Short mmCIF file of C-alpha atoms in Angstrom, two decimals:
data_model
loop_
_atom_site.label_atom_id
_atom_site.label_comp_id
_atom_site.label_asym_id
_atom_site.label_seq_id
_atom_site.Cartn_x
_atom_site.Cartn_y
_atom_site.Cartn_z
CA MET A 6 -14.13 -13.12 -162.48
CA LEU A 7 -11.02 -12.69 -164.38
CA THR A 8 -8.61 -15.14 -165.61
CA ILE A 9 -4.65 -14.85 -166.05
CA TYR A 10 -3.06 -17.56 -168.16
CA HIS A 11 0.64 -17.16 -166.61
CA ASN A 12 3.87 -18.20 -166.55
CA ASN A 13 5.78 -17.63 -163.32
CA ARG A 14 9.02 -17.36 -165.07
CA CYS A 15 8.06 -14.70 -167.09
CA SER A 16 8.64 -11.00 -165.66
CA LYS A 17 5.46 -9.64 -167.62
CA SER A 18 3.32 -12.15 -166.12
CA ARG A 19 3.99 -11.49 -162.90
CA GLU A 20 3.77 -8.13 -163.15
CA VAL A 21 0.18 -8.38 -164.53
CA LEU A 22 -0.39 -10.48 -161.53
CA SER A 23 0.51 -8.22 -159.07
CA LEU A 24 -1.27 -5.50 -161.05
CA LEU A 25 -4.24 -7.86 -160.82
CA GLU A 26 -3.64 -7.83 -157.08
CA GLN A 27 -3.64 -4.27 -156.84
CA LEU A 28 -6.83 -3.81 -158.45
CA GLY A 29 -8.49 -6.93 -155.67
CA ARG A 30 -11.01 -7.92 -158.30
CA PRO A 31 -11.36 -11.45 -157.88
CA PHE A 32 -9.33 -13.71 -160.61
CA GLN A 33 -8.00 -17.17 -160.66
CA VAL A 34 -4.55 -17.96 -162.26
CA ILE A 35 -3.92 -20.76 -164.56
CA ASN A 36 -0.21 -21.75 -164.98
CA TYR A 37 -0.37 -22.97 -168.73
CA LEU A 38 2.45 -24.49 -168.30
CA ASN A 39 1.47 -27.19 -165.69
CA GLU A 40 -2.45 -27.22 -167.02
CA PRO A 41 -1.80 -27.00 -170.58
CA LEU A 42 -5.36 -25.53 -172.86
CA ASP A 43 -6.91 -28.06 -174.59
CA GLU A 44 -7.62 -27.50 -178.34
CA SER A 45 -11.25 -26.30 -178.00
CA ALA A 46 -9.58 -23.93 -174.95
CA LEU A 47 -7.03 -22.85 -177.40
CA ARG A 48 -9.75 -22.21 -180.00
CA THR A 49 -11.92 -19.97 -177.64
CA LEU A 50 -9.08 -17.86 -176.39
CA LEU A 51 -8.33 -17.35 -180.13
CA LYS A 52 -11.62 -15.90 -180.41
CA GLN A 53 -11.50 -13.94 -177.29
CA LEU A 54 -8.77 -12.46 -178.53
CA GLN A 55 -9.32 -12.10 -181.81
CA LEU A 56 -6.11 -12.85 -182.98
CA SER A 57 -5.39 -15.92 -185.80
CA PRO A 58 -2.72 -18.71 -184.19
CA ARG A 59 0.40 -17.17 -185.60
CA GLU A 60 -0.45 -13.62 -183.90
CA LEU A 61 -0.46 -15.42 -180.30
CA LEU A 62 2.92 -17.91 -181.19
CA ARG A 63 6.13 -16.68 -179.00
CA ASN A 64 8.63 -16.50 -181.90
CA LYS A 65 11.56 -16.05 -180.02
CA GLU A 66 11.49 -19.53 -178.24
CA GLU A 67 13.92 -22.12 -179.44
CA GLU A 68 10.79 -24.52 -180.27
CA TYR A 69 9.65 -21.78 -182.89
CA LYS A 70 12.60 -22.55 -185.02
CA SER A 71 13.10 -25.93 -184.26
CA MET A 72 9.78 -26.90 -185.40
CA GLY A 73 9.84 -25.07 -188.45
CA LEU A 74 7.39 -22.33 -187.55
CA ASP A 75 9.08 -19.45 -189.50
CA ASN A 76 7.07 -21.22 -192.42
CA GLU A 77 4.59 -18.72 -193.42
CA ASN A 78 2.69 -21.36 -195.10
CA LEU A 79 1.78 -23.57 -192.27
CA SER A 80 -2.08 -23.82 -191.39
CA ASP A 81 -3.26 -22.32 -188.37
CA ASP A 82 -4.40 -25.81 -187.37
CA ILE A 83 -0.50 -26.90 -187.90
CA ILE A 84 0.54 -23.64 -185.63
CA ILE A 85 -2.41 -24.75 -183.18
CA GLN A 86 -0.92 -28.34 -182.52
CA ALA A 87 2.46 -26.84 -181.97
CA MET A 88 1.28 -24.96 -179.22
CA LEU A 89 -0.78 -27.64 -177.95
CA SER A 90 2.48 -29.69 -177.74
CA GLN A 91 4.98 -27.02 -176.75
CA PRO A 92 2.76 -24.50 -174.38
CA LYS A 93 5.57 -22.05 -174.24
CA LEU A 94 5.18 -21.48 -177.59
CA ILE A 95 1.75 -19.04 -176.36
CA GLU A 96 2.46 -15.51 -175.82
CA ARG A 97 1.92 -14.52 -172.17
CA PRO A 98 0.34 -13.29 -170.57
CA VAL A 99 -3.55 -13.55 -171.30
CA VAL A 100 -6.21 -12.01 -169.35
CA VAL A 101 -9.84 -13.15 -169.93
CA HIS A 102 -12.64 -11.21 -168.51
CA GLY A 103 -16.37 -12.78 -169.74
CA ASN A 104 -15.58 -13.05 -173.61
CA LYS A 105 -13.07 -10.56 -174.09
CA ALA A 106 -9.33 -11.11 -173.55
CA VAL A 107 -5.88 -9.37 -174.14
CA ILE A 108 -2.51 -10.19 -174.23
CA ALA A 109 -1.48 -8.14 -171.25
CA ARG A 110 1.88 -6.66 -173.36
CA PRO A 111 2.00 -3.92 -171.48
CA ALA A 112 0.32 -4.87 -168.51
CA SER A 113 -1.64 -1.73 -168.90
CA ARG A 114 -3.35 -3.64 -171.71
CA LEU A 115 -4.85 -5.38 -168.93
CA LEU A 116 -7.45 -2.26 -167.83
CA GLU A 117 -8.79 -2.69 -171.77
CA LEU A 118 -10.75 -5.45 -170.29
CA PHE A 119 -12.98 -3.22 -167.93
#
């Protein structure tokens, strides 16, 4: 089954959700702002994406600068803790299928999972 880490306010996330519905494959939706990931789940997601924590970080959010996350010397652990405390710092939408995941930007990246 597919899982989408979704934010209703994000047009790209809504676009991917619509594409998933069109594909007719079963999926579950996790609104990660209301159901934040714990540290273990976030670390698993990073492995599935094959990304560093910094690569999953949204750098246009206000919290990015206010938390000093633009400091390139920050450790992965500090970045992960920032994403756990402020989930909107996590790039979206993320779609998981089995052991693989993609940031579905653009939405067509979703097809890489099949």
